[in-house]
Short mmCIF file of C-alpha atoms in Angstrom, two decimals:
data_model
loop_
_atom_site.label_atom_id
_atom_site.label_comp_id
_atom_site.label_asym_id
_atom_site.label_seq_id
_atom_site.Cartn_x
_atom_site.Cartn_y
_atom_site.Cartn_z
CA MET A 1388 -206.49 -65.24 -30.75
CA SER A 1389 -206.28 -61.51 -30.37
CA ASP A 1390 -209.99 -61.43 -29.90
CA LYS A 1391 -209.66 -63.68 -26.97
CA PHE A 1392 -207.07 -61.47 -25.39
CA ASP A 1393 -209.22 -58.47 -25.92
CA ASP A 1394 -212.14 -60.25 -24.29
CA LEU A 1395 -210.04 -61.18 -21.35
CA PHE A 1396 -208.81 -57.65 -20.71
CA ASP A 1397 -212.29 -56.20 -21.40
CA SER A 1398 -213.99 -58.55 -19.02
CA ASP A 1399 -215.12 -57.25 -15.72
CA GLU A 1400 -213.37 -60.06 -14.05
CA ALA A 1401 -209.87 -59.48 -15.38
CA LEU A 1402 -207.40 -62.29 -14.93
CA SER A 1403 -204.17 -61.84 -13.07
CA PHE A 1404 -200.87 -61.96 -14.90
CA ASP A 1405 -200.10 -65.48 -13.64
CA GLU A 1406 -203.49 -66.76 -14.62
CA LEU A 1407 -203.10 -65.18 -18.00
CA LEU A 1408 -199.77 -66.92 -18.51
CA ALA A 1409 -201.21 -70.28 -17.47
CA GLU A 1410 -204.15 -70.03 -19.85
CA THR A 1411 -201.92 -68.93 -22.68
CA LYS A 1412 -199.61 -71.86 -22.04
CA GLN A 1413 -202.54 -74.30 -22.12
CA GLN A 1414 -203.72 -72.94 -25.42
CA LEU A 1415 -200.27 -73.19 -26.90
CA ASP A 1416 -199.93 -76.80 -25.78
CA GLU A 1417 -203.13 -77.66 -27.52
CA GLU A 1418 -202.27 -75.94 -30.79
CA GLN A 1419 -198.40 -76.49 -30.98
CA PRO A 1420 -196.92 -79.85 -31.78
CA ALA A 1421 -194.31 -81.26 -29.33
CA PHE A 1422 -190.56 -80.87 -29.92
CA SER A 1423 -187.82 -83.11 -28.83
CA ASP A 1424 -186.09 -82.12 -25.61
CA LEU A 1425 -182.64 -82.76 -27.02
CA PRO A 1426 -180.91 -79.66 -28.30
CA THR A 1427 -179.33 -79.54 -31.64
CA GLU A 1428 -176.15 -77.83 -32.74
CA ASP A 1429 -178.17 -74.78 -33.68
CA GLY A 1430 -179.68 -74.55 -30.18
CA PHE A 1431 -183.24 -75.57 -31.28
CA ALA A 1432 -185.09 -78.84 -30.64
CA ALA A 1433 -185.62 -80.88 -33.80
CA PRO A 1434 -188.94 -82.74 -34.16
CA ALA A 1435 -188.95 -86.44 -34.81
CA GLU A 1436 -189.67 -87.42 -38.39
CA ASP A 1437 -192.70 -89.57 -37.52
CA GLU A 1438 -194.16 -86.99 -35.24
CA PHE A 1439 -193.77 -83.99 -37.50
CA THR A 1440 -197.04 -82.83 -38.97
CA ALA A 1441 -197.28 -79.71 -40.98
CA PRO A 1442 -199.51 -77.17 -39.30
CA ALA A 1443 -202.71 -76.21 -40.93
CA GLU A 1444 -202.54 -73.22 -43.19
CA GLU A 1445 -204.95 -71.32 -41.14
CA ALA A 1446 -203.62 -72.31 -37.72
CA SER A 1447 -201.69 -69.51 -35.90
CA PHE A 1448 -198.38 -70.14 -34.21
CA THR A 1449 -198.33 -69.86 -30.45
CA PRO A 1450 -194.91 -70.06 -28.69
CA ASP A 1451 -194.46 -72.53 -25.86
CA PHE A 1452 -192.65 -70.88 -22.88
CA GLY A 1453 -192.92 -74.00 -20.75
CA ASP A 1454 -192.72 -73.26 -17.01
CA ALA A 1455 -190.26 -70.37 -17.42
CA PHE A 1456 -192.69 -67.84 -15.96
CA ASP A 1457 -194.08 -70.00 -13.14
CA ASP A 1458 -192.04 -68.26 -10.41
CA TYR A 1459 -192.84 -64.71 -11.43
CA GLY A 1460 -195.19 -62.78 -9.25
CA GLU A 1461 -196.97 -59.58 -9.79
CA TYR A 1462 -194.94 -56.46 -10.73
CA GLU A 1463 -196.23 -53.08 -9.97
CA ASN A 1464 -193.02 -51.12 -10.69
CA GLU A 1465 -190.04 -51.81 -12.81
CA ALA A 1466 -187.30 -53.52 -10.82
CA PRO A 1467 -184.17 -51.35 -10.41
CA LEU A 1468 -180.96 -52.38 -12.02
CA THR A 1469 -178.57 -54.23 -9.75
CA PRO A 1470 -174.77 -53.62 -10.01
CA LEU A 1471 -172.64 -56.50 -11.11
CA GLY A 1472 -170.98 -56.69 -7.76
CA ASP A 1473 -174.31 -57.19 -5.99
CA TYR A 1474 -175.19 -60.13 -8.21
CA GLN A 1475 -171.96 -61.80 -7.25
CA ASN A 1476 -172.63 -61.29 -3.56
CA ASP A 1477 -176.23 -62.56 -3.94
CA GLU A 1478 -175.02 -65.86 -5.32
CA TYR A 1479 -172.98 -66.50 -2.17
CA GLU A 1480 -175.79 -65.37 0.13
CA GLU A 1481 -178.21 -67.87 -1.43
CA ASP A 1482 -175.77 -70.70 -0.76
CA GLY A 1483 -175.27 -69.56 2.87
CA GLU A 1484 -171.64 -68.60 2.27
CA GLU A 1485 -170.04 -65.27 3.14
CA ALA A 1486 -169.13 -63.32 0.07
CA PRO A 1487 -165.43 -62.68 -0.36
CA PRO A 1488 -164.28 -59.05 -0.51
CA PRO A 1489 -164.29 -57.63 -3.96
CA GLU A 1490 -160.99 -58.01 -5.67
CA LYS A 1491 -159.00 -54.81 -6.26
CA PRO A 1492 -158.27 -54.21 -9.87
CA LYS A 1493 -154.75 -55.25 -10.58
CA ARG A 1494 -152.36 -52.47 -11.53
CA LYS A 1495 -150.49 -52.85 -14.62
CA ALA A 1496 -146.94 -53.82 -13.73
CA LYS A 1497 -144.48 -51.04 -14.46
CA ARG A 1498 -141.10 -51.77 -15.78
CA ARG A 1499 -138.28 -50.54 -13.50
CA ILE A 1500 -136.03 -48.00 -15.17
CA VAL A 1501 -133.08 -48.57 -12.68
CA PRO A 1502 -132.59 -52.10 -11.37
CA LEU A 1503 -132.63 -52.57 -7.60
CA PHE A 1504 -129.03 -53.75 -7.30
CA VAL A 1505 -127.91 -50.57 -9.09
CA LYS A 1506 -129.80 -48.47 -6.54
CA VAL A 1507 -128.13 -50.34 -3.69
CA ILE A 1508 -124.70 -49.76 -5.19
CA LEU A 1509 -125.44 -46.06 -5.70
CA TYR A 1510 -126.62 -45.74 -2.10
CA LEU A 1511 -123.47 -47.41 -0.80
CA VAL A 1512 -121.30 -45.18 -2.99
CA ILE A 1513 -123.04 -42.02 -1.73
CA VAL A 1514 -122.76 -43.11 1.90
CA GLY A 1515 -119.11 -43.98 1.38
CA ILE A 1516 -118.29 -40.67 -0.26
CA THR A 1517 -120.10 -38.78 2.51
CA ALA A 1518 -118.26 -40.70 5.21
CA ILE A 1519 -114.90 -40.19 3.50
CA GLY A 1520 -115.57 -36.49 3.02
CA LEU A 1521 -116.64 -36.06 6.63
CA GLY A 1522 -113.63 -37.96 7.87
CA TYR A 1523 -111.32 -35.94 5.66
CA GLY A 1524 -112.83 -32.69 6.93
CA ILE A 1525 -112.38 -33.76 10.54
CA TRP A 1526 -108.80 -34.79 9.86
CA GLU A 1527 -108.05 -31.47 8.14
CA CYS A 1528 -109.47 -29.53 11.09
CA ALA A 1529 -107.52 -31.68 13.56
CA GLN A 1530 -104.32 -31.09 11.60
CA ASP A 1531 -104.85 -27.34 11.75
CA VAL A 1532 -105.77 -27.23 15.45
CA LEU A 1533 -102.95 -29.56 16.54
CA ALA A 1534 -100.40 -28.39 13.94
CA PHE A 1535 -99.65 -31.90 12.65
CA GLY A 1536 -96.85 -32.04 10.12
CA ARG A 1537 -95.79 -28.41 10.50
CA SER A 1538 -92.16 -27.29 10.46
CA ASP A 1539 -90.30 -26.10 13.54
CA GLU A 1540 -89.15 -22.89 11.89
CA MET A 1541 -89.58 -19.62 13.76
CA LEU A 1542 -91.31 -16.53 12.45
CA THR A 1543 -92.20 -13.10 13.78
CA VAL A 1544 -95.78 -11.82 13.97
CA THR A 1545 -97.05 -8.43 15.07
CA ILE A 1546 -100.41 -7.64 16.62
CA LYS A 1547 -101.42 -4.01 16.32
CA GLU A 1548 -103.42 -2.09 18.89
CA SER A 1549 -106.39 -1.84 16.52
CA ASP A 1550 -106.35 -5.50 15.41
CA THR A 1551 -109.50 -7.55 16.00
CA LEU A 1552 -109.75 -11.33 16.27
CA ASP A 1553 -110.63 -11.43 12.57
CA ASP A 1554 -107.47 -9.47 11.77
CA ILE A 1555 -105.28 -11.74 13.91
CA ALA A 1556 -106.72 -14.93 12.39
CA GLN A 1557 -106.27 -13.62 8.85
CA MET A 1558 -102.71 -12.48 9.62
CA LEU A 1559 -101.81 -15.95 10.92
CA ALA A 1560 -103.36 -17.53 7.83
CA ASP A 1561 -101.48 -15.18 5.50
CA LYS A 1562 -98.20 -16.14 7.16
CA GLY A 1563 -99.03 -19.85 6.86
CA VAL A 1564 -99.25 -20.49 10.61
CA ILE A 1565 -102.86 -21.68 10.36
CA LYS A 1566 -104.95 -22.89 7.44
CA TYR A 1567 -108.49 -22.05 8.43
CA PRO A 1568 -109.11 -18.59 9.99
CA TRP A 1569 -112.73 -19.47 10.78
CA LEU A 1570 -111.61 -22.50 12.79
CA PHE A 1571 -109.11 -20.42 14.79
CA LYS A 1572 -111.81 -17.84 15.57
CA PHE A 1573 -114.19 -20.62 16.61
CA TYR A 1574 -111.52 -22.02 18.95
CA CYS A 1575 -110.84 -18.61 20.49
CA ASN A 1576 -114.54 -17.92 21.02
CA PHE A 1577 -115.18 -21.41 22.39
CA THR A 1578 -112.27 -21.14 24.87
CA ASP A 1579 -112.91 -17.44 25.70
CA SER A 1580 -109.34 -16.62 24.67
CA GLY A 1581 -110.11 -14.14 21.91
CA ASP A 1582 -109.41 -11.15 24.19
CA THR A 1583 -106.25 -12.52 25.81
CA MET A 1584 -103.92 -11.76 22.91
CA ASP A 1585 -102.10 -8.45 23.35
CA PRO A 1586 -100.58 -5.99 20.91
CA GLY A 1587 -96.90 -6.60 20.33
CA THR A 1588 -94.36 -8.48 18.27
CA TYR A 1589 -93.88 -12.18 19.01
CA GLU A 1590 -91.55 -14.95 17.95
CA ILE A 1591 -93.62 -18.07 17.36
CA TYR A 1592 -93.14 -21.35 15.51
CA TYR A 1593 -95.07 -22.94 12.67
CA ASN A 1594 -95.62 -26.12 14.72
CA TYR A 1595 -97.47 -24.26 17.49
CA ASP A 1596 -100.98 -25.64 18.01
CA TYR A 1597 -103.89 -23.27 18.64
CA HIS A 1598 -103.36 -23.33 22.41
CA ALA A 1599 -99.66 -22.50 22.08
CA LEU A 1600 -100.42 -19.74 19.57
CA VAL A 1601 -102.85 -17.98 21.90
CA ASN A 1602 -100.54 -18.29 24.91
CA GLY A 1603 -97.58 -17.20 22.81
CA MET A 1604 -99.20 -13.88 21.89
CA ILE A 1605 -99.90 -12.37 25.31
CA ALA A 1606 -97.97 -9.58 27.00
CA SER A 1607 -96.30 -11.87 29.55
CA SER A 1608 -95.31 -14.49 26.99
CA PRO A 1609 -91.61 -15.36 26.68
CA ASN A 1610 -92.23 -15.54 22.93
CA ARG A 1611 -92.65 -11.81 22.72
CA THR A 1612 -89.87 -10.21 20.74
CA THR A 1613 -87.62 -8.03 22.87
CA VAL A 1614 -85.51 -5.06 21.90
CA ARG A 1615 -82.48 -3.94 23.87
CA VAL A 1616 -82.24 -0.16 24.06
CA MET A 1617 -79.36 1.77 25.59
CA ILE A 1618 -80.43 5.23 26.78
CA PRO A 1619 -77.38 7.52 27.06
CA GLU A 1620 -76.99 9.85 30.02
CA GLY A 1621 -78.17 13.39 29.40
CA MET A 1622 -80.86 12.58 26.81
CA THR A 1623 -84.02 14.63 26.99
CA ALA A 1624 -87.45 13.02 27.22
CA ALA A 1625 -88.14 13.93 23.59
CA GLN A 1626 -84.89 12.29 22.51
CA ILE A 1627 -85.71 9.14 24.51
CA PHE A 1628 -89.16 8.95 22.90
CA ALA A 1629 -87.59 9.22 19.44
CA LEU A 1630 -85.08 6.51 20.33
CA MET A 1631 -87.90 4.20 21.44
CA GLU A 1632 -89.76 4.74 18.21
CA LYS A 1633 -86.61 4.09 16.19
CA ASN A 1634 -86.20 0.72 17.92
CA GLY A 1635 -89.85 -0.26 17.41
CA VAL A 1636 -90.77 -0.06 21.09
CA CYS A 1637 -93.44 2.66 21.01
CA THR A 1638 -94.27 5.69 18.94
CA VAL A 1639 -93.33 9.20 20.01
CA ASP A 1640 -96.99 10.22 20.20
CA GLU A 1641 -97.89 7.27 22.43
CA LEU A 1642 -95.07 7.98 24.86
CA ALA A 1643 -95.63 11.76 24.93
CA LYS A 1644 -99.35 11.33 25.60
CA CYS A 1645 -98.70 8.75 28.31
CA ALA A 1646 -96.08 10.96 30.00
CA ALA A 1647 -98.42 13.96 30.04
CA GLU A 1648 -101.59 12.23 31.24
CA THR A 1649 -100.80 9.00 33.08
CA GLU A 1650 -100.67 8.99 36.86
CA PHE A 1651 -97.56 7.16 38.06
CA ASP A 1652 -97.49 6.42 41.75
CA TYR A 1653 -93.98 7.54 42.78
CA TRP A 1654 -93.01 9.80 45.67
CA PHE A 1655 -90.65 11.92 43.56
CA LEU A 1656 -93.47 12.90 41.14
CA GLU A 1657 -95.72 14.40 43.81
CA GLY A 1658 -96.71 17.96 43.00
CA ILE A 1659 -95.62 17.85 39.34
CA PRO A 1660 -98.57 19.10 37.26
CA TYR A 1661 -100.06 17.04 34.42
CA GLY A 1662 -100.42 18.11 30.82
CA GLU A 1663 -96.87 18.66 29.55
CA GLU A 1664 -95.11 16.09 27.41
CA ASN A 1665 -91.87 16.65 29.35
CA ARG A 1666 -93.57 16.13 32.70
CA LEU A 1667 -91.28 13.16 33.50
CA GLU A 1668 -88.12 14.96 32.41
CA GLY A 1669 -85.20 14.14 34.70
CA PHE A 1670 -86.67 10.87 36.05
CA LEU A 1671 -86.36 8.67 32.97
CA PHE A 1672 -83.22 7.05 34.25
CA PRO A 1673 -80.60 6.41 31.55
CA ASP A 1674 -79.59 2.77 31.39
CA THR A 1675 -79.79 -0.32 29.15
CA TYR A 1676 -83.26 -1.85 28.97
CA ASP A 1677 -85.01 -4.74 27.30
CA PHE A 1678 -88.40 -3.79 25.90
CA TYR A 1679 -90.92 -5.63 23.80
CA GLU A 1680 -91.48 -4.58 20.24
CA ASP A 1681 -94.74 -2.62 20.07
CA ASP A 1682 -94.68 -2.40 23.83
CA ASP A 1683 -97.20 -0.65 26.02
CA PRO A 1684 -96.09 2.99 26.58
CA GLU A 1685 -97.13 3.01 30.22
CA ARG A 1686 -95.09 -0.13 30.83
CA VAL A 1687 -92.08 1.41 29.09
CA LEU A 1688 -92.14 4.65 31.08
CA ASP A 1689 -92.85 2.84 34.30
CA LYS A 1690 -89.79 0.69 33.76
CA LEU A 1691 -87.58 3.79 33.55
CA LEU A 1692 -89.23 5.41 36.57
CA THR A 1693 -88.84 2.25 38.61
CA ASN A 1694 -85.15 2.22 37.83
CA PHE A 1695 -84.80 5.83 39.04
CA ASP A 1696 -86.63 4.97 42.25
CA ARG A 1697 -84.26 2.07 42.81
CA LYS A 1698 -81.10 4.09 42.06
CA PHE A 1699 -82.12 7.04 44.21
CA SER A 1700 -81.59 5.06 47.38
CA ASP A 1701 -82.21 5.90 51.00
CA ASN A 1702 -78.57 7.00 51.18
CA ALA A 1703 -79.26 9.54 48.45
CA LYS A 1704 -82.24 10.85 50.40
CA GLU A 1705 -80.00 11.34 53.44
CA GLN A 1706 -77.44 13.17 51.32
CA LEU A 1707 -80.22 15.49 50.12
CA VAL A 1708 -80.98 16.38 53.73
CA THR A 1709 -77.28 17.11 54.31
CA LEU A 1710 -77.17 19.28 51.17
CA ASN A 1711 -80.13 21.35 52.36
CA GLU A 1712 -78.50 21.89 55.72
CA ALA A 1713 -75.31 23.14 54.10
CA PHE A 1714 -77.27 25.38 51.74
CA ALA A 1715 -79.25 26.85 54.64
CA GLU A 1716 -76.07 27.68 56.49
CA ARG A 1717 -74.65 29.53 53.50
CA LEU A 1718 -77.84 31.51 52.95
CA SER A 1719 -78.00 32.36 56.61
CA ALA A 1720 -74.38 33.53 56.52
CA ALA A 1721 -75.29 35.72 53.52
CA GLY A 1722 -77.94 37.41 55.65
CA TYR A 1723 -81.14 35.71 54.47
CA ASP A 1724 -83.89 35.00 56.98
CA GLU A 1725 -85.49 31.68 57.84
CA ASP A 1726 -88.53 32.22 55.61
CA TYR A 1727 -86.33 32.79 52.58
CA ILE A 1728 -84.20 29.79 53.46
CA ALA A 1729 -87.26 27.54 53.94
CA ALA A 1730 -88.66 28.63 50.58
CA HIS A 1731 -85.39 27.74 48.85
CA GLN A 1732 -84.82 24.26 50.24
CA PHE A 1733 -84.14 21.65 47.58
CA SER A 1734 -86.74 19.02 46.85
CA VAL A 1735 -85.78 16.00 44.77
CA TYR A 1736 -87.24 17.88 41.79
CA GLU A 1737 -84.84 20.85 42.24
CA LEU A 1738 -81.96 18.49 42.91
CA ILE A 1739 -82.58 16.61 39.64
CA THR A 1740 -82.85 19.97 37.88
CA VAL A 1741 -79.31 20.81 39.07
CA ALA A 1742 -78.11 17.31 38.13
CA SER A 1743 -79.64 17.68 34.63
CA MET A 1744 -77.67 20.88 34.05
CA ILE A 1745 -74.48 19.24 35.30
CA GLU A 1746 -75.12 16.32 32.92
CA ARG A 1747 -75.48 18.58 29.90
CA GLU A 1748 -72.56 20.89 30.78
CA THR A 1749 -69.87 18.51 31.97
CA ALA A 1750 -67.15 17.22 29.69
CA GLY A 1751 -66.28 14.35 32.03
CA VAL A 1752 -66.98 12.88 35.43
CA THR A 1753 -63.83 14.45 36.90
CA GLU A 1754 -65.19 17.98 36.47
CA SER A 1755 -68.82 17.35 37.46
CA GLY A 1756 -68.20 18.38 41.07
CA ASN A 1757 -66.67 21.70 40.00
CA ILE A 1758 -69.61 22.49 37.70
CA ALA A 1759 -71.95 21.71 40.61
CA SER A 1760 -69.97 24.10 42.81
CA VAL A 1761 -70.36 26.96 40.29
CA ILE A 1762 -74.15 26.47 40.25
CA TYR A 1763 -74.46 26.34 44.05
CA ASN A 1764 -72.08 29.27 44.57
CA ARG A 1765 -74.34 31.47 42.45
CA LEU A 1766 -77.52 30.16 44.03
CA CYS A 1767 -76.16 30.93 47.51
CA ASP A 1768 -75.42 34.56 46.56
CA PRO A 1769 -78.49 35.64 44.54
CA ALA A 1770 -77.90 39.30 45.25
CA ASN A 1771 -74.63 39.33 43.29
CA TRP A 1772 -75.35 36.48 40.90
CA PRO A 1773 -79.09 36.40 40.17
CA TYR A 1774 -78.57 34.44 36.93
CA ILE A 1775 -76.64 31.22 36.75
CA ASN A 1776 -76.12 31.61 32.96
CA ILE A 1777 -76.09 27.94 31.90
CA ASP A 1778 -75.93 27.60 28.12
CA ALA A 1779 -77.58 24.16 28.17
CA THR A 1780 -80.82 25.68 29.49
CA VAL A 1781 -80.98 27.98 26.45
CA VAL A 1782 -80.42 25.04 24.11
CA TYR A 1783 -83.31 23.21 25.83
CA ALA A 1784 -85.53 26.28 25.56
CA LEU A 1785 -84.81 26.44 21.82
CA GLY A 1786 -85.79 22.80 21.29
CA GLY A 1787 -82.34 21.24 21.27
CA ILE A 1788 -80.42 23.16 18.64
CA ASN A 1789 -77.02 21.78 17.66
CA ARG A 1790 -74.92 24.89 16.99
CA PRO A 1791 -73.02 27.54 18.96
CA LEU A 1792 -75.27 29.95 20.82
CA THR A 1793 -75.60 33.54 19.77
CA TYR A 1794 -76.43 36.55 21.89
CA GLU A 1795 -79.93 36.55 20.41
CA ASP A 1796 -80.37 32.95 21.54
CA THR A 1797 -79.65 33.93 25.15
CA GLN A 1798 -82.47 36.44 25.03
CA VAL A 1799 -85.21 33.88 24.28
CA ASP A 1800 -88.21 34.25 26.56
CA SER A 1801 -88.53 30.88 28.25
CA PRO A 1802 -88.78 29.75 31.88
CA TYR A 1803 -85.86 27.44 31.03
CA ASN A 1804 -83.56 30.32 29.97
CA THR A 1805 -81.22 30.97 32.92
CA TYR A 1806 -79.91 34.12 31.20
CA LYS A 1807 -83.31 35.76 31.51
CA HIS A 1808 -84.91 34.07 34.55
CA ALA A 1809 -83.27 34.14 37.97
CA GLY A 1810 -82.40 31.01 39.88
CA LEU A 1811 -83.03 27.50 38.63
CA PRO A 1812 -84.95 26.76 35.44
CA VAL A 1813 -88.56 25.68 35.83
CA GLY A 1814 -87.59 22.00 35.65
CA PRO A 1815 -84.95 19.48 34.58
CA ILE A 1816 -83.49 19.89 31.10
CA SER A 1817 -82.28 16.29 30.68
CA ASN A 1818 -82.27 12.89 32.32
CA PRO A 1819 -79.05 12.72 34.36
CA GLY A 1820 -77.06 9.63 35.15
CA LEU A 1821 -75.95 8.49 38.56
CA SER A 1822 -72.62 10.37 38.42
CA SER A 1823 -74.35 13.72 37.81
CA ILE A 1824 -76.89 13.06 40.57
CA THR A 1825 -74.02 12.21 42.92
CA ALA A 1826 -72.24 15.45 41.95
CA ALA A 1827 -75.41 17.44 42.62
CA LEU A 1828 -75.67 15.85 46.07
CA ASN A 1829 -71.96 16.31 46.80
CA PRO A 1830 -70.65 19.44 45.06
CA ALA A 1831 -66.98 20.37 45.25
CA ASP A 1832 -66.04 23.08 47.73
CA THR A 1833 -64.70 25.84 45.48
CA ASP A 1834 -64.79 29.59 44.89
CA TYR A 1835 -65.56 29.22 41.21
CA TYR A 1836 -68.27 31.30 39.61
CA PHE A 1837 -67.34 30.84 35.95
CA TYR A 1838 -66.29 28.14 33.55
CA ALA A 1839 -65.64 27.94 29.81
CA LEU A 1840 -64.58 25.17 27.44
CA ASP A 1841 -60.86 24.84 26.80
CA LYS A 1842 -60.73 23.88 23.15
CA SER A 1843 -57.23 22.54 23.48
CA THR A 1844 -58.15 19.93 26.13
CA GLY A 1845 -61.85 19.41 25.58
CA PHE A 1846 -62.53 20.15 29.26
CA HIS A 1847 -63.68 23.27 31.07
CA HIS A 1848 -61.55 26.00 32.57
CA PHE A 1849 -62.92 27.33 35.88
CA SER A 1850 -62.51 30.93 37.08
CA LYS A 1851 -63.24 32.73 40.33
CA THR A 1852 -63.72 36.23 38.96
CA TYR A 1853 -65.29 37.79 35.90
CA ASP A 1854 -61.95 39.32 34.81
CA GLU A 1855 -60.20 35.96 34.96
CA HIS A 1856 -63.01 34.46 32.94
CA ASN A 1857 -62.81 37.13 30.22
CA ALA A 1858 -59.05 36.76 30.01
CA PHE A 1859 -59.40 33.06 29.34
CA LEU A 1860 -62.01 33.69 26.65
CA GLN A 1861 -59.64 36.15 24.99
CA GLU A 1862 -56.91 33.53 24.94
CA GLN A 1863 -59.27 31.09 23.25
CA GLU A 1864 -60.04 33.64 20.55
CA ASN A 1865 -56.36 34.39 19.97
CA ALA A 1866 -55.57 30.67 19.68
CA GLU A 1867 -57.90 30.38 16.70
#
């Protein structure tokens, strides 16, 4: 059989593959006995018993492929492999049906670690806690802003000049007035009220809300703590400043600086130079005042100056004119010319200087007019009495000593020393009261040129001559 195949392929007229299969099939049919078409359990057709004939020993076996290769054509190249998915689609295309989309591989189901209902409960719990926390925070802030549940007790707070909004908020928190300093600062910044609070001491209440707190800590607030100060007649400016500091109104340095540098618009201060701490000496009218604690120094001094302006009435101004006329007549009678008289007319500044000496020298209102007469009598006769010799001016020049004067004290070189400098001292030596100012405007008509303290009565003894004066002093020494 192999020879036949060799002849076929060696022949010039080579058969095609289909023809070769057909011829081979024919030969196999002739040489192979027929099998039954029914399949057996082993998958092979069993021959019938009467048809089975043992093949000849020499006969070769040729397989019968039937018509399995009838539809095959000629193959020039090996057909490419087709993916499994394409075979599936081809089966639907042959039947005229549209192939369904390929199925996605199914993921392996994962087992849930936390059940869904647990997640829902957790979500609700978180939302609830957040809502409660937010609501609690809002309520806490509202309580602080509106002062819910606070007591109606009063307390005192002090704002210093150097305090910032941070300092004020922290101070209020430390005292228990507010709970959240940051919230108070936010309120002040939001309402533009952070700069409205003024230095001072205030009486506020724990149940004040934020609005009441801010309004209660401004200079014009009725909540500001006041201090009542009584300024005695005859105090110097330095003594008044010390008294203010003692009562918590202002410090000595604040008042002294303000007095020396601040321009106060009053007619009686015209021409007084700036720079000296005692620049306002004589015009700080002694009286009883109500000041704020930690008050503004300019406000404090202005209050005293306003009182002087009110007390020195138009009637007092008219009396000053009358005094100058009387003084001019006496100087003219003493032989002084008009230029000298014009140069020695009393301004309100000179008048208060005389009143300040009366205030410091007098032992009582009843003798103030006589002391004024001694001063004016000497001033009207400068040729005979160039020095008015007032001990109180020496005490002022020495800074307010509290002891008997010595001869050395009277020789101190100071424009306030009336033992060394002729005429009036350079300015007032105290702040006189109304009685001393009245005495300076209306001196008694006397011939006195001397006075000395009578230790037995506590009042002064007045003398017309130097001999009379020395005799009285000798009596005082003998009485000791």
